[in-house]
Amino acid sequence: MNPKQIIESGKAILGIEFGSTRIKAVLIGTDNSPIAMGSHEWENQLVDGLWTYSTDAIWDGLRDCYADLRADVKAKYGIELESLAAIGVSAMMHGYLPFDKRGDMLVPFRTWRNTNTAKAAAELSELFNFNIPLRWSISHLYQAILNDEPHVRDIDFLTTLAGYIHWKITGQRVLGIGDASGMLPVDPVTKTYSDEMVRKFDELVAYKGFPWKLLDILPKSLMAGENAGTLTAEGAKLIDPSGNLKPGVPVCPPEGDAGTGMVATNAVRQRTGNVSAGTSSFSMIVLEQSLSKPYKVIDMVTTPDGSPVAMVHCNNCTSDLNAWVEMFKEYQQLLGIPVDTNQIYEKLYTNALKGDADCGGLLAYNYVSGEPVMGFADGRPVFVRSANDKFSLANFMRAHLYSAVAALKIGNDVLFNEEHVKVDRITGHGGLFKTKGVGHRILAAALNSPISVMETAGEGGPWGMALLGAYLVNNDTHLSLPDFLDQKVFEGNTGVEFSPTAEDVSGFNAYIRAYKQGLAIEKAATDNKD
């Protein structure tokens, strides 16, 4: 069938992802390729010292994104989008969304970007003998308890953004195991929350006399392919107020953006990995065995089918870089030159490769917000040079490109140099890789490893979420998730590989040595931010 027939027959599958700066919808056909898209731009807000998105922004954004998808379907195929074979919702991982018995949100959504949970994360890491990051839901919950926040007593349900959307459109309080593992660690054997850690947490807070136990308020953890409910009539109206979208659609377990990134890059099998580089960056390496010990810079999560994953998550990636590009765009407008934003990125990024491999001594710290991997609870973007450095546009842009993945490199150096983890393939996806041959080369130098980029990588998380929907309804032969992706989606396509050069690796290592020495500058900047 052609795309029009697929949509008319109700066999198309929808993936929706709530990213940090964009909500995006991807509709795929029976061959798992995208056939229509929609999007909505949004931004987090700093309210009362915490990064958040309002509930109005969440639902208005979802409706606008879906309306944009409907418009794309109508423009391409001349038909209305009504019936679907499956739906999947994913979103930025972790964070804190607590609700009372009436289903009302008790405090505004606290996103992954908040770093006010240092005390809670440190105490829980020691209690569990397991690295608990600042952004995880359990850290936010315990920090609220430490702060004596009155709303905690009234919590009836605690979930992530993906879990919240899924709950409202299906009525089911569930979560994909990948996203669930960013709420509280999961047991690799039982594939659900660790019994030992649940017990220890309940004992830790027993003195408070809360009317709930931890498992009472957490969503049920589900594996990819498991039944997670169907779209209700109320849920259909939340997505599509026009009334065209029909209820009854199977909805797959909601996942975090890390899990959908793994699926979209075919990196759910052991000894594979991927790097997502956009507003934030993170690497996901699927392990053959557990690490020898906990590391503060490495988070242990899972693939959507429950395999252990070593994750290095950095709060900052391209935001500062984008701000500099916007300034060059403003300069171009000032000169009265027609502006093509994509061309500005392409010219500046490509020219950066002409710079010195060590950036001529220039340094940049891209900490728009705190950067836990580097031990910073707060951030302030900083650019540094000395009078004798080679200050050129190429070196300037190269320094900021290096900065975008510097913290990611430092975290992964632990995996590769100390734990001697082996990886057969690392795939890159996200905004950093849009300009051909630039982000890939920078990341290959940073990790001293070949980097593959697929043509489909630009579809990213929402496409990965749609593929999880396909795995739910089109896996008649009951393949494992890695086999389903290999045989039904990618069929041997491993993308275009970029290998690091000795000069680039040496230059990046020199930059990182200077970067580490200059962290005192960043600390002084954040200490005196006000």
XYZ file of C-alpha atoms in Angstrom, residues 48-516:
469
model
C 10.881 30.240 41.710
C 14.373 28.951 41.065
C 13.252 25.713 39.369
C 13.124 24.743 35.691
C 9.598 23.787 34.637
C 6.985 23.570 31.879
C 3.415 24.490 32.778
C 0.572 22.003 32.320
C -0.969 24.401 29.793
C 2.284 24.368 27.829
C 2.295 20.550 27.882
C -1.242 20.066 26.571
C -1.313 23.074 24.252
C 1.967 21.853 22.812
C 0.660 18.323 22.286
C -2.483 19.582 20.546
C -0.545 21.978 18.326
C 1.975 19.281 17.407
C -0.783 16.863 16.460
C -2.613 19.578 14.504
C 0.605 20.200 12.594
C 0.808 16.469 11.837
C -2.824 16.448 10.610
C -2.034 19.424 8.369
C 0.989 17.580 6.950
C -1.146 14.510 6.216
C -3.785 16.638 4.514
C -1.204 18.566 2.483
C 0.616 15.415 1.303
C -2.254 12.999 0.821
C -5.476 15.061 0.820
C -7.063 13.041 3.639
C -7.916 13.387 7.322
C -5.994 11.443 9.970
C -8.562 9.412 11.920
C -7.503 5.842 12.747
C -4.139 4.525 13.940
C -2.669 1.068 14.523
C -0.707 2.153 17.598
C 0.516 5.207 19.508
C 3.596 5.722 21.650
C 4.548 8.684 23.835
C 8.051 9.505 25.021
C 9.569 12.496 26.752
C 12.645 13.891 28.440
C 13.495 11.485 31.227
C 13.355 11.722 34.982
C 12.063 14.783 36.771
C 9.206 15.047 39.227
C 5.444 15.119 38.626
C 3.469 14.312 41.813
C -0.341 14.065 41.857
C -2.982 13.776 44.574
C -5.965 11.411 44.679
C -8.022 13.771 42.491
C -5.359 13.683 39.798
C -4.263 17.278 40.413
C -0.580 18.134 40.109
C 0.716 19.051 43.564
C 3.678 21.210 42.467
C 4.812 22.408 39.040
C 6.721 19.849 36.945
C 10.382 19.790 38.041
C 12.472 18.839 35.019
C 15.709 16.901 34.631
C 17.536 20.218 34.408
C 17.132 21.081 38.091
C 20.173 20.552 40.285
C 18.692 21.413 43.682
C 18.699 17.764 44.766
C 22.393 17.351 45.603
C 21.876 16.459 49.270
C 19.158 13.914 48.502
C 21.111 12.294 45.668
C 24.258 11.988 47.794
C 22.420 10.416 50.739
C 20.523 7.970 48.533
C 23.682 7.004 46.617
C 25.333 6.076 49.921
C 22.235 4.270 51.211
C 21.778 2.218 48.025
C 25.499 1.820 47.165
C 24.373 2.868 43.709
C 24.871 6.161 41.874
C 21.623 8.134 42.140
C 21.772 11.210 39.869
C 20.385 14.601 40.847
C 17.704 14.517 38.145
C 16.163 11.141 39.019
C 12.637 11.136 40.383
C 13.666 9.473 43.647
C 16.159 12.308 44.254
C 13.441 14.916 43.739
C 11.075 13.041 46.030
C 13.598 12.667 48.835
C 14.754 16.280 48.492
C 11.137 17.406 48.891
C 10.991 15.270 52.038
C 14.224 16.787 53.352
C 12.777 20.232 52.639
C 9.635 19.359 54.630
C 7.457 20.277 51.654
C 3.838 19.744 52.774
C 2.645 18.364 49.438
C 4.586 15.111 49.891
C 2.025 13.694 52.323
C -0.693 14.063 49.683
C 1.115 12.203 46.881
C -1.015 9.469 45.325
C 0.976 9.060 42.088
C 4.497 10.048 41.053
C 5.611 9.773 37.452
C 7.661 11.248 34.607
C 6.425 13.478 31.790
C 5.944 10.507 29.437
C 4.130 8.609 32.183
C 1.884 11.614 32.834
C 0.811 11.950 29.203
C 0.260 8.195 28.908
C -1.824 8.130 32.097
C -4.071 10.934 30.895
C -4.695 9.400 27.458
C -5.131 5.768 28.604
C -5.949 5.843 32.314
C -3.006 3.472 32.943
C -0.328 4.243 35.564
C 2.525 2.490 33.804
C 5.984 3.291 32.465
C 8.439 1.636 30.096
C 11.312 0.030 31.975
C 13.888 2.399 30.475
C 12.093 5.464 31.834
C 11.215 3.644 35.067
C 14.906 2.971 35.682
C 15.365 6.749 35.832
C 12.829 7.006 38.629
C 14.354 4.314 40.855
C 16.931 1.622 39.962
C 15.494 -1.588 38.545
C 16.632 -5.122 39.265
C 18.265 -6.662 36.152
C 16.775 -10.065 37.059
C 13.195 -9.179 38.037
C 12.967 -6.294 35.508
C 11.188 -4.073 37.996
C 12.123 -1.695 40.807
C 14.781 -3.031 43.156
C 13.072 -4.638 46.178
C 16.092 -3.858 48.363
C 16.117 -0.170 47.470
C 12.351 0.140 47.893
C 12.670 -1.384 51.371
C 15.574 0.868 52.320
C 13.740 3.983 51.154
C 10.570 3.102 53.038
C 12.621 2.523 56.189
C 14.496 5.799 55.652
C 11.326 7.912 55.588
C 9.210 5.835 57.982
C 9.633 8.451 60.724
C 7.542 10.846 58.615
C 4.454 8.643 58.893
C 3.347 9.179 55.286
C 0.093 7.424 54.312
C 1.878 5.768 51.360
C 4.740 3.351 50.686
C 7.031 3.904 47.717
C 5.525 1.204 45.496
C 2.057 2.649 46.154
C 2.905 5.812 44.236
C 5.244 4.629 41.466
C 3.987 3.580 38.007
C 4.164 -0.096 37.092
C 7.255 -0.920 35.045
C 6.634 -2.587 31.661
C 8.903 -4.096 29.013
C 8.764 -3.090 25.347
C 5.981 -4.979 23.605
C 3.811 -5.392 26.718
C 0.205 -4.224 26.868
C 0.041 -0.665 28.256
C -3.615 0.136 27.585
C -5.604 1.797 24.811
C -6.473 5.351 23.875
C -9.641 6.440 25.684
C -12.268 8.775 24.255
C -11.088 11.442 26.702
C -7.486 10.816 25.685
C -8.308 11.162 21.995
C -9.901 14.559 22.687
C -6.822 15.674 24.656
C -4.673 14.971 21.588
C -7.135 16.033 18.899
C -9.929 18.386 20.035
C -11.354 18.316 16.490
C -12.764 14.869 17.275
C -11.309 13.171 14.197
C -8.940 10.886 16.107
C -10.744 7.678 17.064
C -10.212 6.007 20.470
C -9.395 2.352 21.076
C -5.865 2.546 19.661
C -3.269 0.330 21.433
C -0.695 2.512 23.225
C 2.740 1.037 23.930
C 4.644 1.543 27.211
C 5.772 5.188 27.469
C 9.512 5.675 27.350
C 12.167 8.279 28.023
C 14.065 10.014 25.272
C 17.159 7.932 26.053
C 15.295 4.721 25.279
C 13.797 6.018 22.049
C 17.216 7.267 20.989
C 18.589 3.752 21.446
C 15.787 2.328 19.307
C 16.140 4.990 16.595
C 19.853 4.213 16.261
C 19.486 0.423 16.549
C 21.554 0.446 19.731
C 19.692 -1.901 22.082
C 21.954 -4.928 21.624
C 24.968 -5.528 23.885
C 28.232 -3.884 22.717
C 26.343 -1.160 20.865
C 25.825 2.427 21.939
C 24.546 5.794 20.880
C 25.102 9.451 21.621
C 22.274 11.976 21.591
C 23.496 15.532 21.262
C 21.041 18.415 21.375
C 20.023 20.737 24.206
C 21.507 18.138 26.539
C 23.728 15.234 25.602
C 23.947 11.669 26.746
C 25.673 8.482 25.721
C 24.168 5.034 26.191
C 26.422 1.979 26.103
C 24.685 -1.413 26.372
C 26.847 -3.530 28.659
C 27.836 -7.190 28.569
C 28.205 -7.213 32.358
C 27.780 -4.907 35.336
C 30.416 -2.324 36.173
C 32.896 -3.157 38.929
C 31.656 -0.333 41.155
C 29.384 2.742 41.152
C 30.645 5.963 39.533
C 29.190 9.406 40.129
C 29.451 10.281 36.432
C 27.761 7.087 35.184
C 24.060 6.296 35.567
C 22.891 2.712 35.309
C 19.602 2.490 33.386
C 18.150 -0.028 30.919
C 17.149 -0.445 27.313
C 13.378 -0.563 26.627
C 13.657 -4.362 26.835
C 15.551 -4.354 30.131
C 19.268 -4.760 29.262
C 21.696 -2.831 31.526
C 23.011 0.429 30.089
C 25.792 2.723 31.254
C 24.575 6.273 30.704
C 26.598 9.468 30.851
C 24.142 12.364 30.954
C 25.225 15.979 30.561
C 22.802 18.826 31.214
C 24.425 21.077 28.621
C 25.299 20.556 24.981
C 24.290 22.916 22.163
C 22.418 25.734 23.964
C 25.454 28.009 24.326
C 26.645 27.098 20.844
C 23.212 28.000 19.446
C 23.324 31.346 21.258
C 26.587 32.249 19.513
C 25.171 31.226 16.131
C 22.147 33.453 16.805
C 24.514 36.358 17.417
C 26.208 35.786 14.068
C 22.735 35.626 12.515
C 21.896 38.988 14.106
C 25.095 40.454 12.666
C 24.116 39.173 9.217
C 20.707 40.808 9.567
C 22.361 44.037 10.647
C 24.270 44.071 7.361
C 21.022 43.594 5.468
C 22.037 40.182 4.147
C 19.215 37.639 3.629
C 19.314 35.155 6.496
C 19.221 31.383 6.091
C 19.725 29.898 9.552
C 20.636 26.452 8.233
C 23.279 28.004 5.995
C 24.763 29.961 8.919
C 25.134 26.739 10.896
C 26.634 24.918 7.931
C 29.166 27.665 7.172
C 30.254 28.170 10.778
C 30.428 24.463 11.616
C 32.279 23.529 8.442
C 34.729 26.382 8.878
C 35.447 25.172 12.419
C 37.155 22.120 10.950
C 39.806 24.446 9.474
C 40.809 25.502 12.981
C 43.669 24.058 15.003
C 43.067 20.584 16.408
C 43.536 21.993 19.940
C 41.447 25.104 19.132
C 44.550 27.318 19.306
C 44.349 27.447 23.106
C 40.785 28.843 23.239
C 38.454 27.436 25.882
C 34.683 27.421 26.284
C 32.418 26.214 29.070
C 28.843 25.702 27.879
C 27.195 25.523 31.319
C 23.891 27.292 30.752
C 22.667 25.319 33.765
C 24.450 23.188 36.336
C 26.582 20.311 35.071
C 26.531 17.391 37.541
C 29.084 15.333 35.574
C 31.611 18.061 36.312
C 30.359 18.716 39.835
C 28.629 22.050 39.134
C 25.231 22.651 40.727
C 24.916 25.967 38.883
C 26.183 27.169 35.538
C 27.382 30.208 33.684
C 28.576 30.066 30.061
C 32.193 31.229 29.838
C 34.604 31.801 26.941
C 38.295 32.135 27.794
C 41.413 33.096 25.833
C 44.821 34.533 26.518
C 46.520 37.249 24.506
C 48.830 34.705 22.874
C 46.144 32.237 21.792
C 45.224 31.868 18.114
C 41.969 33.808 18.144
C 40.230 33.079 14.840
C 36.637 32.361 13.870
C 37.514 28.748 13.054
C 39.176 28.189 16.425
C 36.348 30.029 18.216
C 33.662 27.783 16.723
C 35.771 24.662 17.143
C 36.264 25.445 20.839
C 32.497 25.713 21.289
C 31.915 22.471 19.377
C 34.473 20.765 21.629
C 32.802 22.298 24.665
C 29.449 20.802 23.613
C 30.812 17.260 24.161
C 33.661 17.885 26.631
C 31.781 16.732 29.740
C 30.463 13.740 27.783
C 34.037 12.754 26.903
C 35.186 13.014 30.509
C 32.378 10.723 31.633
C 33.014 8.161 28.909
C 36.742 8.119 29.623
C 35.792 6.329 32.857
C 33.966 3.605 30.927
C 36.621 3.035 28.302
C 39.812 3.663 30.289
C 38.892 2.372 33.755
C 36.206 -0.263 33.114
C 37.593 -1.264 29.690
C 34.117 -1.507 28.205
C 34.084 -2.784 24.618
C 31.787 -1.337 21.968
C 31.347 -2.517 18.390
C 29.357 0.467 17.152
C 28.404 3.929 18.453
C 25.728 5.846 16.558
C 25.169 9.588 16.829
C 21.862 11.427 16.537
C 20.483 14.841 17.373
C 20.948 18.446 16.329
C 24.759 18.444 16.634
C 24.944 16.053 13.679
C 22.744 17.963 11.234
C 25.713 19.539 9.436
C 27.274 16.674 7.518
C 30.668 15.514 8.708
C 31.191 18.030 11.517
C 29.563 16.845 14.753
C 30.448 13.272 13.817
C 34.122 14.146 13.441
C 34.166 16.100 16.708
C 32.539 13.244 18.638
C 34.817 10.624 17.053
C 37.816 12.638 18.265
C 36.297 13.066 21.727
C 35.588 9.359 22.253
C 38.497 8.104 20.126
C 36.032 5.762 18.486
C 34.345 5.461 15.087
C 30.933 7.156 15.026
C 28.127 6.039 12.733
C 25.324 8.306 11.604
C 22.224 6.983 9.866
C 20.089 8.894 7.400
C 17.155 8.212 9.718
C 18.982 9.670 12.750
C 17.386 13.052 12.088
C 13.990 11.517 12.860
C 15.299 10.778 16.345
C 13.189 9.938 19.371
C 9.644 10.247 17.957
C 10.568 7.795 15.196
C 12.078 5.480 17.825
C 8.846 5.736 19.802
C 6.812 4.888 16.712
C 9.045 1.835 16.201
C 8.205 0.705 19.749
C 4.564 1.034 18.717
C 5.293 -1.180 15.721
C 7.013 -3.684 18.006
C 3.816 -3.822 20.073
C 1.387 -4.519 17.217
C 3.458 -5.892 14.304
C 5.726 -8.443 15.995
C 3.797 -11.547 14.959
C 6.882 -13.773 15.094
C 7.687 -12.682 18.674
C 11.206 -11.493 17.925
C 13.338 -9.912 20.616
C 13.587 -6.139 20.316
C 17.189 -6.250 18.945
C 16.185 -8.888 16.361
C 13.024 -6.975 15.416
C 15.068 -3.836 14.754
C 17.754 -5.738 12.823
C 15.335 -7.727 10.666
C 12.262 -5.512 10.301
C 13.604 -1.963 10.447
C 17.290 -1.537 9.679
C 18.001 -4.692 7.639
C 21.773 -4.388 7.848
C 21.958 -0.596 7.596
C 24.605 0.592 10.063
C 24.901 4.109 8.644
C 27.929 6.084 7.494
C 30.978 5.689 9.714
C 33.379 8.486 10.659
C 36.690 7.344 12.121
C 38.812 9.633 14.306
C 42.145 10.921 13.022
C 45.243 10.834 15.204
C 45.573 14.623 14.865
C 41.973 15.249 15.998
C 42.268 12.866 18.964
C 45.531 14.425 20.093
C 44.087 17.934 19.691
C 40.940 17.100 21.639
C 42.985 15.541 24.439
C 45.096 18.705 24.627
C 41.918 20.788 24.780
C 40.537 18.583 27.587
C 43.721 18.955 29.638
C 43.389 22.726 29.420
C 39.626 22.442 30.004
C 40.164 20.594 33.286
